[in-house]
Structure formats: structure tokens, C-alpha cells
Short mmCIF file of C-alpha atoms in Angstrom, two decimals:
data_model
loop_
_atom_site.label_atom_id
_atom_site.label_comp_id
_atom_site.label_asym_id
_atom_site.label_seq_id
_atom_site.Cartn_x
_atom_site.Cartn_y
_atom_site.Cartn_z
CA MET A 125 -10.78 4.13 24.94
CA ALA A 126 -11.65 5.81 21.65
CA THR A 127 -9.07 8.67 23.10
CA ASP A 128 -6.18 6.39 23.45
CA GLU A 129 -6.80 4.96 20.13
CA LYS A 130 -6.68 8.48 18.67
CA LYS A 131 -3.03 8.75 19.94
CA VAL A 132 -1.73 5.85 18.63
CA PHE A 133 0.96 6.62 15.55
CA LYS A 134 -0.52 4.83 12.34
CA LEU A 135 1.11 4.12 9.42
CA GLY A 136 -1.63 3.38 6.45
CA GLY A 137 -4.53 3.44 8.87
CA LEU A 138 -2.90 0.62 11.21
CA PRO A 139 -1.05 0.92 14.53
CA TRP A 140 2.31 1.61 13.59
CA TRP A 141 3.59 -1.56 15.09
CA GLN A 142 1.24 -3.57 13.12
CA ALA A 143 2.16 -1.78 9.86
CA VAL A 144 5.78 -2.64 10.19
CA ILE A 145 4.90 -6.04 10.73
CA ALA A 146 2.73 -6.22 7.79
CA VAL A 147 5.27 -4.65 5.64
CA ALA A 148 8.19 -6.91 6.79
CA LEU A 149 6.05 -9.67 5.90
CA CYS A 150 5.52 -8.43 2.48
CA ALA A 151 9.24 -7.57 2.10
CA ILE A 152 10.83 -10.74 3.16
CA PRO A 153 9.52 -13.12 -0.04
CA MET A 154 10.94 -10.16 -2.26
CA TYR A 155 14.45 -10.01 -1.04
CA TRP A 156 14.36 -13.82 -0.35
CA GLY A 157 13.95 -14.53 -3.79
CA ILE A 158 10.60 -16.47 -3.26
CA GLN A 159 8.11 -13.98 -4.03
CA SER A 160 5.45 -15.19 -6.41
CA LYS A 161 5.24 -13.53 -9.89
CA SER A 162 1.37 -13.29 -9.86
CA MET A 163 -0.25 -10.31 -9.65
CA VAL A 164 -0.69 -10.62 -5.89
CA GLY A 165 2.92 -11.49 -5.36
CA THR A 166 3.61 -8.24 -7.22
CA LEU A 167 1.40 -6.25 -5.27
CA CYS A 168 2.60 -7.40 -1.76
CA SER A 169 6.29 -5.88 -2.92
CA CYS A 170 4.38 -2.62 -4.18
CA PHE A 171 2.82 -2.32 -0.80
CA ALA A 172 5.86 -3.41 1.11
CA LEU A 173 7.54 -0.20 -0.72
CA ALA A 174 4.41 2.01 -0.88
CA VAL A 175 3.39 2.24 2.56
CA ILE A 176 6.39 3.65 4.09
CA LEU A 177 7.60 5.88 1.39
CA TYR A 178 3.77 7.50 1.24
CA GLU A 179 3.70 7.89 4.98
CA LEU A 180 7.29 9.36 4.86
CA GLY A 181 6.27 11.79 2.10
CA GLU A 182 2.90 12.78 4.04
CA ARG A 183 4.87 13.51 7.01
CA LEU A 184 8.23 15.15 6.11
CA PRO A 185 8.34 18.87 6.50
CA ILE A 186 8.85 21.04 3.29
CA TRP A 187 8.32 17.78 1.21
CA ASN A 188 4.83 17.09 2.39
CA ASN A 189 3.47 20.73 1.71
CA TYR A 190 5.69 21.82 -0.88
CA ILE A 191 7.38 18.88 -3.22
CA GLY A 192 4.46 16.62 -3.69
CA GLY A 193 3.57 14.66 -0.64
CA GLY A 194 3.33 10.99 -0.16
CA LEU A 195 2.87 9.86 -4.08
CA LEU A 196 5.72 11.72 -5.07
CA MET A 197 8.03 10.10 -2.49
CA ALA A 198 6.56 6.68 -3.61
CA PHE A 199 7.69 7.52 -7.12
CA PHE A 200 11.33 9.22 -6.52
CA GLY A 201 11.87 6.77 -3.59
CA VAL A 202 11.29 3.71 -5.56
CA ALA A 203 13.46 5.32 -8.26
CA LEU A 204 16.34 6.00 -5.97
CA LEU A 205 16.17 2.57 -4.58
CA LYS A 206 16.28 1.11 -8.19
CA TYR A 207 19.23 3.12 -8.90
CA PHE A 208 21.47 2.30 -5.60
CA LYS A 209 20.24 -1.33 -6.58
CA ILE A 210 18.60 -1.82 -3.09
CA ILE A 211 15.54 -3.59 -5.08
CA PRO A 212 15.92 -6.91 -6.17
CA GLU A 213 16.13 -7.06 -10.09
CA GLU A 214 13.72 -9.75 -10.35
CA ALA A 215 11.09 -7.78 -8.20
CA LEU A 216 11.59 -4.92 -10.17
CA GLU A 217 10.70 -6.79 -13.43
CA ASN A 218 7.63 -8.40 -12.11
CA ILE A 219 6.28 -4.75 -10.79
CA ASN A 220 7.39 -3.31 -14.69
CA ARG A 221 5.32 -6.13 -15.96
CA VAL A 222 2.41 -5.87 -13.68
CA ILE A 223 1.87 -2.35 -13.20
CA SER A 224 2.31 -1.40 -17.15
CA GLY A 225 3.00 -4.65 -18.87
CA ASP A 226 1.04 -5.82 -21.95
CA GLU A 227 -0.68 -8.64 -20.39
CA VAL A 228 -1.65 -7.30 -16.57
CA ASN A 229 -1.21 -3.48 -16.76
CA LEU A 230 -2.73 -2.34 -13.76
CA LEU A 231 -1.89 1.31 -15.03
CA GLU A 232 -4.35 0.81 -17.67
CA MET A 233 -7.00 -0.03 -15.49
CA TYR A 234 -6.37 2.60 -12.74
CA ILE A 235 -6.69 5.22 -15.70
CA ILE A 236 -9.94 4.35 -16.98
CA PHE A 237 -11.70 4.00 -13.56
CA LEU A 238 -10.36 7.49 -12.71
CA ILE A 239 -11.55 8.88 -16.07
CA SER A 240 -14.94 7.74 -15.52
CA GLY A 241 -15.41 8.62 -12.10
CA SER A 242 -14.04 12.25 -12.21
CA VAL A 243 -16.49 12.81 -15.51
CA LEU A 244 -19.52 11.02 -14.40
CA ALA A 245 -20.07 12.77 -10.95
CA LEU A 246 -19.91 16.24 -12.71
CA GLU A 247 -23.10 18.03 -12.98
CA LYS A 248 -24.31 18.44 -16.83
CA ASP A 249 -23.52 22.38 -17.02
CA ILE A 250 -20.39 22.25 -15.43
CA LEU A 251 -19.32 19.13 -17.73
CA ILE A 252 -20.22 20.90 -20.88
CA LYS A 253 -18.57 24.35 -19.64
CA SER A 254 -15.31 22.63 -18.79
CA PHE A 255 -15.13 20.60 -21.63
CA ALA A 256 -16.06 23.35 -24.40
CA GLY A 257 -13.18 25.77 -22.94
CA TYR A 258 -10.68 22.99 -22.74
CA ILE A 259 -9.33 22.94 -26.35
CA PRO A 260 -8.97 26.73 -26.48
CA THR A 261 -6.83 26.47 -22.99
CA ILE A 262 -4.49 23.54 -24.68
CA LEU A 263 -3.89 25.67 -27.46
CA GLY A 264 -2.99 28.65 -25.32
CA GLY A 265 -0.23 26.45 -23.44
CA LEU A 266 1.00 25.31 -26.86
CA LEU A 267 1.48 29.04 -28.05
CA PHE A 268 3.05 30.45 -25.06
CA ALA A 269 5.36 27.22 -24.41
CA GLY A 270 6.51 27.93 -28.04
CA ILE A 271 6.92 31.95 -27.15
CA PHE A 272 8.83 30.89 -23.90
CA GLY A 273 10.96 28.43 -25.64
CA VAL A 274 11.89 30.31 -28.58
CA ALA A 275 13.02 33.24 -26.21
CA ALA A 276 15.35 30.82 -24.06
CA GLY A 277 16.46 29.53 -27.42
CA LEU A 278 17.70 32.82 -28.95
CA LEU A 279 19.67 33.12 -25.50
CA PHE A 280 21.62 29.81 -26.24
CA GLY A 281 21.96 30.70 -29.86
CA VAL A 282 19.32 27.99 -31.10
CA ALA A 283 17.20 29.10 -34.02
CA PRO A 284 13.28 29.47 -33.71
CA THR A 285 12.74 26.64 -36.14
CA THR A 286 14.85 24.36 -34.42
CA THR A 287 13.62 25.08 -30.98
CA ILE A 288 10.10 24.54 -31.96
CA MET A 289 10.89 20.92 -33.79
CA LYS A 290 13.47 19.70 -31.54
CA TYR A 291 12.15 21.13 -28.08
CA VAL A 292 8.93 22.68 -27.80
CA LEU A 293 6.77 19.59 -29.83
CA PRO A 294 8.54 16.66 -28.20
CA ILE A 295 7.81 18.20 -24.82
CA MET A 296 4.15 19.36 -25.37
CA GLY A 297 3.30 16.23 -27.75
CA GLY A 298 1.62 14.10 -24.99
CA GLY A 299 4.51 11.88 -24.15
CA ASN A 300 6.66 9.15 -25.34
CA GLY A 301 4.59 6.55 -27.06
CA ALA A 302 1.95 9.21 -28.31
CA GLY A 303 4.29 11.93 -28.65
CA ALA A 304 7.88 11.55 -29.06
CA VAL A 305 7.65 7.99 -31.05
CA PRO A 306 5.08 9.20 -33.75
CA LEU A 307 6.85 12.51 -33.87
CA SER A 308 9.90 10.66 -34.89
CA ASN A 309 8.08 8.59 -37.33
CA ILE A 310 6.91 11.76 -39.19
CA TYR A 311 10.37 13.19 -39.01
CA GLU A 312 11.46 9.96 -41.03
CA GLN A 313 8.73 10.04 -43.36
CA VAL A 314 9.50 13.71 -44.47
CA THR A 315 13.53 13.67 -43.96
CA GLY A 316 14.04 10.21 -45.26
CA ASP A 317 16.64 10.44 -42.06
CA PRO A 318 16.32 7.47 -39.52
CA ALA A 319 13.47 7.83 -36.88
CA ALA A 320 16.02 7.34 -34.17
CA ASN A 321 18.26 10.27 -34.89
CA PHE A 322 15.26 12.54 -33.99
CA TYR A 323 14.05 10.40 -31.06
CA GLY A 324 17.37 9.98 -29.53
CA PHE A 325 17.00 13.74 -28.72
CA ALA A 326 13.50 14.30 -28.29
CA ILE A 327 13.59 11.67 -25.35
CA ILE A 328 16.42 13.63 -23.77
CA VAL A 329 14.47 16.96 -23.75
CA LEU A 330 11.22 15.13 -22.82
CA THR A 331 12.62 13.41 -19.74
CA ILE A 332 14.04 16.97 -18.63
CA GLY A 333 10.46 18.52 -19.10
CA ASN A 334 8.76 15.68 -17.36
CA ILE A 335 10.78 16.47 -14.26
CA PHE A 336 9.87 20.14 -14.38
CA ALA A 337 6.50 19.32 -14.93
CA ILE A 338 6.10 17.23 -11.84
CA ILE A 339 8.14 19.94 -9.75
CA GLY A 340 5.64 22.38 -11.13
CA SER A 341 2.64 20.61 -10.36
CA ALA A 342 3.64 20.66 -6.81
CA VAL A 343 4.51 24.38 -6.73
CA LEU A 344 0.82 24.95 -8.29
CA ASN A 345 -0.64 23.16 -5.47
CA THR A 346 1.49 25.35 -3.09
CA ILE A 347 -0.13 28.43 -5.17
CA GLY A 348 -3.39 27.50 -4.86
CA GLU A 349 -3.30 27.00 -0.88
CA LYS A 350 -1.61 30.34 -0.75
CA VAL A 351 -3.93 32.49 -2.98
CA PRO A 352 -7.14 30.74 -2.68
CA TRP A 353 -9.09 32.67 -5.62
CA MET A 354 -6.66 30.54 -8.13
CA THR A 355 -8.24 26.94 -7.19
CA GLY A 356 -11.39 25.42 -6.49
CA ASP A 357 -12.04 22.37 -4.73
CA LYS A 358 -9.64 20.27 -6.76
CA LYS A 359 -12.02 18.08 -8.46
CA THR A 360 -13.37 20.60 -11.01
CA LEU A 361 -12.02 23.48 -13.46
CA VAL A 362 -14.76 25.90 -13.67
CA ARG A 363 -14.96 28.68 -11.59
CA GLY A 364 -17.81 28.27 -9.15
CA GLY A 365 -18.54 24.70 -9.87
CA GLU A 366 -17.53 23.31 -6.26
CA ASN A 367 -20.52 24.88 -5.42
CA ILE A 368 -22.80 22.93 -7.28
CA ALA A 369 -23.69 19.89 -5.48
CA ARG A 370 -22.27 16.42 -7.52
CA ASP A 371 -23.86 13.22 -7.85
CA ASP A 372 -21.68 11.43 -5.76
CA VAL A 373 -22.38 13.88 -2.54
CA LYS A 374 -26.58 14.25 -3.21
CA VAL A 375 -26.82 9.99 -4.16
CA LYS A 376 -25.97 6.84 -1.77
CA SER A 377 -24.47 4.24 -4.02
CA THR A 378 -25.07 0.46 -3.56
CA VAL A 379 -23.10 -2.57 -4.61
CA GLU A 380 -25.20 -2.84 -7.51
CA ASP A 381 -24.62 0.60 -8.40
CA MET A 382 -20.84 -0.04 -8.43
CA LEU A 383 -21.43 -3.19 -10.76
CA GLY A 384 -23.24 -1.04 -13.02
CA ALA A 385 -20.44 1.57 -12.93
CA VAL A 386 -17.71 -1.06 -13.41
CA VAL A 387 -20.01 -2.54 -16.51
CA LEU A 388 -20.12 0.89 -17.96
CA THR A 389 -16.35 1.87 -17.61
CA PHE A 390 -15.06 -1.24 -19.48
CA ALA A 391 -17.81 -0.66 -22.13
CA CYS A 392 -16.75 3.06 -22.76
CA TYR A 393 -13.04 1.74 -22.78
CA CYS A 394 -13.96 -0.98 -25.28
CA VAL A 395 -15.51 1.98 -27.19
CA GLY A 396 -12.48 3.71 -27.34
CA ARG A 397 -10.37 0.88 -28.35
CA ILE A 398 -12.76 0.00 -31.29
CA MET A 399 -12.63 3.98 -32.46
CA SER A 400 -9.13 4.07 -32.34
CA LYS A 401 -8.00 0.96 -33.75
CA LYS A 402 -11.05 0.15 -36.46
CA LEU A 403 -13.44 2.87 -36.86
CA LEU A 404 -11.38 6.19 -36.88
CA PRO A 405 -7.75 5.66 -35.98
CA THR A 406 -6.32 8.81 -37.32
CA ILE A 407 -7.92 12.21 -37.92
CA ALA A 408 -5.88 14.60 -40.45
CA GLY A 409 -3.19 11.94 -40.36
CA ALA A 410 -2.80 11.99 -36.33
CA ALA A 411 -3.46 8.75 -34.50
CA ILE A 412 -6.01 9.29 -31.99
CA HIS A 413 -5.53 7.21 -28.53
CA ALA A 414 -8.12 4.87 -27.27
CA TYR A 415 -8.47 6.98 -24.10
CA ALA A 416 -9.34 10.23 -25.85
CA TYR A 417 -11.96 8.53 -27.78
CA MET A 418 -13.21 6.95 -24.41
CA ILE A 419 -13.35 10.40 -22.58
CA ILE A 420 -15.47 11.81 -25.36
CA PHE A 421 -18.01 8.91 -25.16
CA VAL A 422 -18.31 9.12 -21.29
CA VAL A 423 -18.69 12.86 -21.70
CA ILE A 424 -21.57 12.36 -24.11
CA LEU A 425 -23.10 9.72 -21.89
CA ALA A 426 -22.69 12.06 -18.68
CA ALA A 427 -24.20 15.19 -20.86
CA THR A 428 -27.51 13.09 -22.08
CA GLY A 429 -28.45 12.38 -18.50
CA LEU A 430 -29.02 8.60 -19.59
CA ILE A 431 -26.77 7.33 -16.88
CA PRO A 432 -28.56 6.80 -13.33
CA ALA A 433 -27.38 9.14 -10.61
CA GLY A 434 -26.57 5.94 -8.41
CA VAL A 435 -24.16 4.26 -10.94
CA ARG A 436 -22.55 7.77 -11.64
CA ALA A 437 -22.08 8.19 -8.00
CA GLY A 438 -20.89 4.36 -7.63
CA ALA A 439 -18.18 5.49 -10.73
CA LYS A 440 -17.01 8.04 -8.29
CA ARG A 441 -16.84 5.69 -5.30
CA ILE A 442 -14.54 3.42 -7.28
CA GLN A 443 -12.51 5.97 -8.19
CA SER A 444 -11.79 7.43 -4.90
CA PHE A 445 -10.87 3.79 -3.94
CA MET A 446 -8.58 3.65 -6.91
CA SER A 447 -6.95 7.32 -5.89
CA GLY A 448 -6.57 6.37 -2.68
CA VAL A 449 -5.13 2.78 -2.31
CA LEU A 450 -4.23 1.81 -5.72
CA GLY A 451 -2.77 5.27 -6.32
CA MET A 452 0.57 4.64 -3.98
CA VAL A 453 1.15 1.32 -5.63
CA ILE A 454 1.01 2.91 -9.06
CA MET A 455 3.53 5.43 -8.17
CA VAL A 456 5.90 2.70 -7.06
CA GLY A 457 5.27 1.12 -10.54
CA MET A 458 6.00 4.35 -12.18
CA GLY A 459 9.32 4.74 -9.65
CA ALA A 460 10.53 1.39 -10.87
CA ASP A 461 10.26 2.18 -14.73
CA PHE A 462 11.84 5.59 -14.26
CA ASP A 463 16.02 5.92 -14.87
CA ILE A 464 17.58 8.65 -12.87
CA ALA A 465 20.80 7.71 -14.30
CA GLU A 466 19.32 8.92 -17.52
CA LEU A 467 18.04 12.15 -16.29
CA PHE A 468 21.57 13.00 -14.64
CA SER A 469 23.10 12.22 -18.06
CA VAL A 470 21.52 14.89 -20.10
CA MET A 471 21.27 17.76 -17.92
CA THR A 472 23.27 20.28 -19.90
CA PRO A 473 22.72 23.94 -19.12
CA GLY A 474 21.09 24.85 -22.48
CA ASN A 475 18.60 21.82 -22.36
CA VAL A 476 17.52 22.51 -19.05
CA ALA A 477 16.99 26.16 -19.71
CA MET A 478 15.01 25.53 -22.61
CA ALA A 479 12.88 22.70 -21.46
CA LEU A 480 12.33 24.98 -18.25
CA ALA A 481 10.80 27.92 -20.29
CA ILE A 482 8.70 25.51 -22.28
CA VAL A 483 7.29 24.11 -19.23
CA VAL A 484 6.83 27.40 -17.35
CA GLY A 485 5.48 28.95 -20.86
CA GLY A 486 3.13 25.78 -21.35
CA ALA A 487 1.59 26.39 -17.70
CA PHE A 488 1.56 29.91 -18.03
CA GLY A 489 -0.29 30.26 -21.33
CA ALA A 490 -2.90 27.39 -20.32
CA GLY A 491 -3.51 29.17 -17.08
CA LEU A 492 -3.89 32.54 -18.92
CA ILE A 493 -6.31 31.28 -21.28
CA GLY A 494 -8.15 28.99 -18.76
CA TYR A 495 -8.95 31.79 -16.85
CA VAL A 496 -10.59 33.82 -19.59
CA VAL A 497 -12.60 31.03 -20.55
CA GLY A 498 -13.86 30.64 -17.03
CA PHE A 499 -11.32 28.04 -15.18
CA TYR A 500 -9.31 28.14 -12.18
CA PRO A 501 -6.04 29.26 -13.31
CA VAL A 502 -4.09 26.87 -11.25
CA ASP A 503 -6.01 23.70 -12.30
CA ALA A 504 -5.99 24.74 -15.97
CA ALA A 505 -2.39 25.36 -15.87
CA LEU A 506 -1.79 21.98 -14.41
CA THR A 507 -4.22 20.04 -16.64
CA ALA A 508 -4.03 21.85 -19.90
CA GLY A 509 -0.23 22.83 -19.55
CA LEU A 510 2.10 20.67 -17.31
CA CYS A 511 0.00 17.42 -18.42
CA MET A 512 0.68 18.42 -21.83
CA ALA A 513 4.45 18.69 -20.76
CA ASN A 514 5.00 15.34 -19.28
CA ARG A 515 5.79 11.79 -20.37
CA GLY A 516 1.93 10.85 -20.95
CA GLY A 517 0.08 8.46 -18.72
CA SER A 518 2.81 8.12 -15.92
CA GLY A 519 3.57 11.80 -16.08
CA ASP A 520 -0.15 12.46 -15.79
CA LEU A 521 0.01 10.34 -12.53
CA ALA A 522 2.97 12.03 -11.20
CA CYS A 523 1.61 15.33 -11.95
CA LEU A 524 -1.51 14.99 -10.39
CA GLY A 525 -0.40 13.43 -7.43
CA ALA A 526 2.35 15.99 -7.02
CA ALA A 527 -0.60 18.69 -7.20
CA LYS A 528 -3.06 16.54 -5.16
CA ARG A 529 -5.52 16.74 -7.65
CA MET A 530 -6.30 12.92 -9.11
CA ASP A 531 -10.05 13.74 -9.57
CA LEU A 532 -8.73 15.85 -12.65
CA MET A 533 -7.49 12.89 -14.56
CA ALA A 534 -10.12 12.84 -17.41
CA TYR A 535 -8.76 16.25 -17.99
CA ALA A 536 -5.04 15.23 -17.89
CA GLN A 537 -6.07 12.33 -20.33
CA LEU A 538 -7.18 14.60 -22.73
CA SER A 539 -4.44 16.77 -22.75
CA SER A 540 -1.89 13.74 -23.20
CA ARG A 541 -4.11 11.92 -25.78
CA LEU A 542 -6.34 14.35 -27.72
CA GLY A 543 -3.58 17.43 -27.06
CA GLY A 544 -0.85 15.06 -28.14
CA GLY A 545 -2.81 14.58 -31.30
CA ILE A 546 -2.98 18.10 -32.07
CA VAL A 547 0.93 18.60 -31.60
CA LEU A 548 1.20 15.57 -34.19
CA ILE A 549 -0.90 17.57 -36.81
CA ILE A 550 0.91 20.44 -36.18
CA ALA A 551 4.30 18.82 -36.46
CA SER A 552 2.90 17.13 -39.89
CA PHE A 553 2.81 20.52 -41.57
CA MET A 554 5.95 22.19 -39.79
CA PHE A 555 7.99 19.30 -40.64
CA SER A 556 6.89 19.20 -44.17
CA PHE A 557 7.68 23.09 -44.78
CA TRP A 558 10.77 23.45 -42.79
CA LEU A 559 12.71 20.15 -43.42
CA LYS A 560 11.80 19.42 -46.94
#
């Protein structure tokens, strides 16, 4: 009996025919215009799209091993369905509102639980080593992104200062809301020229860079599989760190432990909000995101050993559920918010070549410096390089999903948030010197 059950073709853990019926039942209200606008109704639409696309991405030859697997298929698949108007407009609006809107925002919940789970499960020594070497790794990525970008710019007759200001800083700035937008504001304050004039071009090169970062993440995963010494267990940056037993392996968590992990995660998130909104919203003129403060606070708690091992294991257990189940839903939301037409419209040879050079330089520099400070080069290039060159939170998810390394979310967010803050500080000085 057990042998027969193993032979059944499954989708999402269900026998294929049960999964198809369930997906159809979830999709019917969406296409009939009667799907509830509540979170439950919207999640029905998300799962109707996610299950089939995810399984397709996991099973499609070449795509599953070299392009990014199920999560990236959910992202690009929904973006294409949106482009060809196969998904009802009302459903897209509901998905955007629930996944990343101001009122519900499942994306935010997803990220904070990935942060707490990925940090709390690490042993103290590995934790301290990884975060101590991370800022130099980010700076290495920034340096080589600038070098590669300037070299490509010279080939197209673009001055180095223009390349740095209009290409390198927007791409490596930590995304849109935390990068391109404040960069535009700095530009306006320094020059008096409307911020929109800078932003209009910054978002173009950032969009191109984001695509290359996602594709590059899948390439890094392939490199890691072909060259084993360049990566570890996909859960830690530090070389040899995978040989030390993690708390989530050594300890069995209870439901009560998981409750403690939930309360702790929300408390750490609130610390981040308090710091970023009231106590220390800027450092050297650069706004610091709540996620950056949250990561720092979670790292401090984990390093002090104050958190019970059961709660730490519970946090990791919740993270596993989030990345394994909710991850495909989040990627549907990211695809629903992605405009493929916008991407096609800006793919000029010069923009493409310079954006590619910057992204490759960022990954190379982060991988090189990461190796010097004791990290695996593939994982350092991914988190401190490519996650600096994407569109922030949604880009981090796409990159980590393509690289099959969701456990590295805390490092990815540190790049997007704290690394983005570093870029803003650099931009403040460069704009002042070069544009005044």
C-alpha cells in the first residue's frame, strides 16, 4: 500500500487529482468575480496561482536546476499572466493589497519571521563571526561594483562620475523605497533640480539590475552545486559553520516554544520601529530602516544567550513553515506587482551592459572579500552583493528563492537596509562634491 502511494504523482503534497480539484475550486471565485476581498479570499487566489506554477518550476528541466526553480516560476509566471491580462484586474488589486499593502502586508510578516528564525538558530560563535565580517563584505561589493561599472561606462562614453551617480548608487542602494527614492531626495536637496528627474532614470537602471541580480542568484546556486567548496549548507555564511550543530537540530521545540518565538519576533520588530521612527531615525543623515535595527537587536539577543534554546528552535520551525509554504504565495504577490512591460521598454544596449557590469562587480567583490574574512564566496556574493543590487525586500525574496537559500534572509535584509543606508551616506558626500 505504501509502495503504491509513493508512485502517485503529487502536486503540493496532494495526489495530483486532488490538487487539481483544490486549485480549480480556489480559482473559480477569482474568475467568476465573487472572490472575497478578505485575506482568506485573496490567499485562495494566490494558492490557485502558486501551486501549479511552483510545481512546474520544480519539475521543468533546466529551469528547475539552472534558472531558479518553483519560487522564481511563481514570480515570473504571475508577471507574465498579468502582462497578458489572464489574471482579473480585481484579483491583482487584492493580491497587491494583502501581500504588500499598508493595511495587511503579509510580506512584512514573512520577512520578520525569516529574520528571527535565521539568526536565532545560529550558534553564538558562528553568529559573531558572520556579522563581524559582513560590513567589510558589503563594502567590497560596493567597491568592485563601482570599478566594473566605470569600466563599462567608459566603453559607452559615459564619464566615471556620471556612472557612479546615475548607475552604481541607484543599483547598489538597497532597492526603491529605501534607495532610489531617498537618493532622488538627496539629489534635489543638493542641486535644486526636481527629484523626479533623477528618480525617473534611477528606477530604470535599478529595474534592469534587479533582473540580473535574480538571474545571477540562480547562477550562483548552480556554481555552488558544481563547485562544493564555494558554498556550505545554504544556511550559514561562515566556512565550516555547517559542521556545528544548530539549536534547531539539537532541541525539540514545543507549541509553547513557538508561541514564545512569535511574541519575541513581534517584540524585536517593535524595537526596530521605535528606533527607526523615534529614537535614532537617521545616522549621518541617512535614514535607517526598522529591519536593520531589528536585525541588530535579534543578533544581540542571540549573542548574549538570553533566549531559551527551545524558543530559538521554535523560531526556526516557524521560519521553515514560512519559507516552505508561504514563500510561494509571497512570490505570487511579487509577480503581481512586477511590470514586465516596463522592463522591456528600458533595455537599451548601454543600460543593459552597464547594469550587468555593476551587478557582476558587486557579486565578485562581495564574494572575494567574503572569502578573505572567512565566508563561503557563493553565499557572500549572493547576500552582500546581489541582495544589494536588487529592488529591496521583494528583490531579496526573489534572489534567495532563485538561489534556494531562504535561510540567509537576515543577511539579505542587512544588505538592503543597512547597506542601503551606507550608500545614502556615500551619495550625500558625492553629490555635494560633484554636483554643487
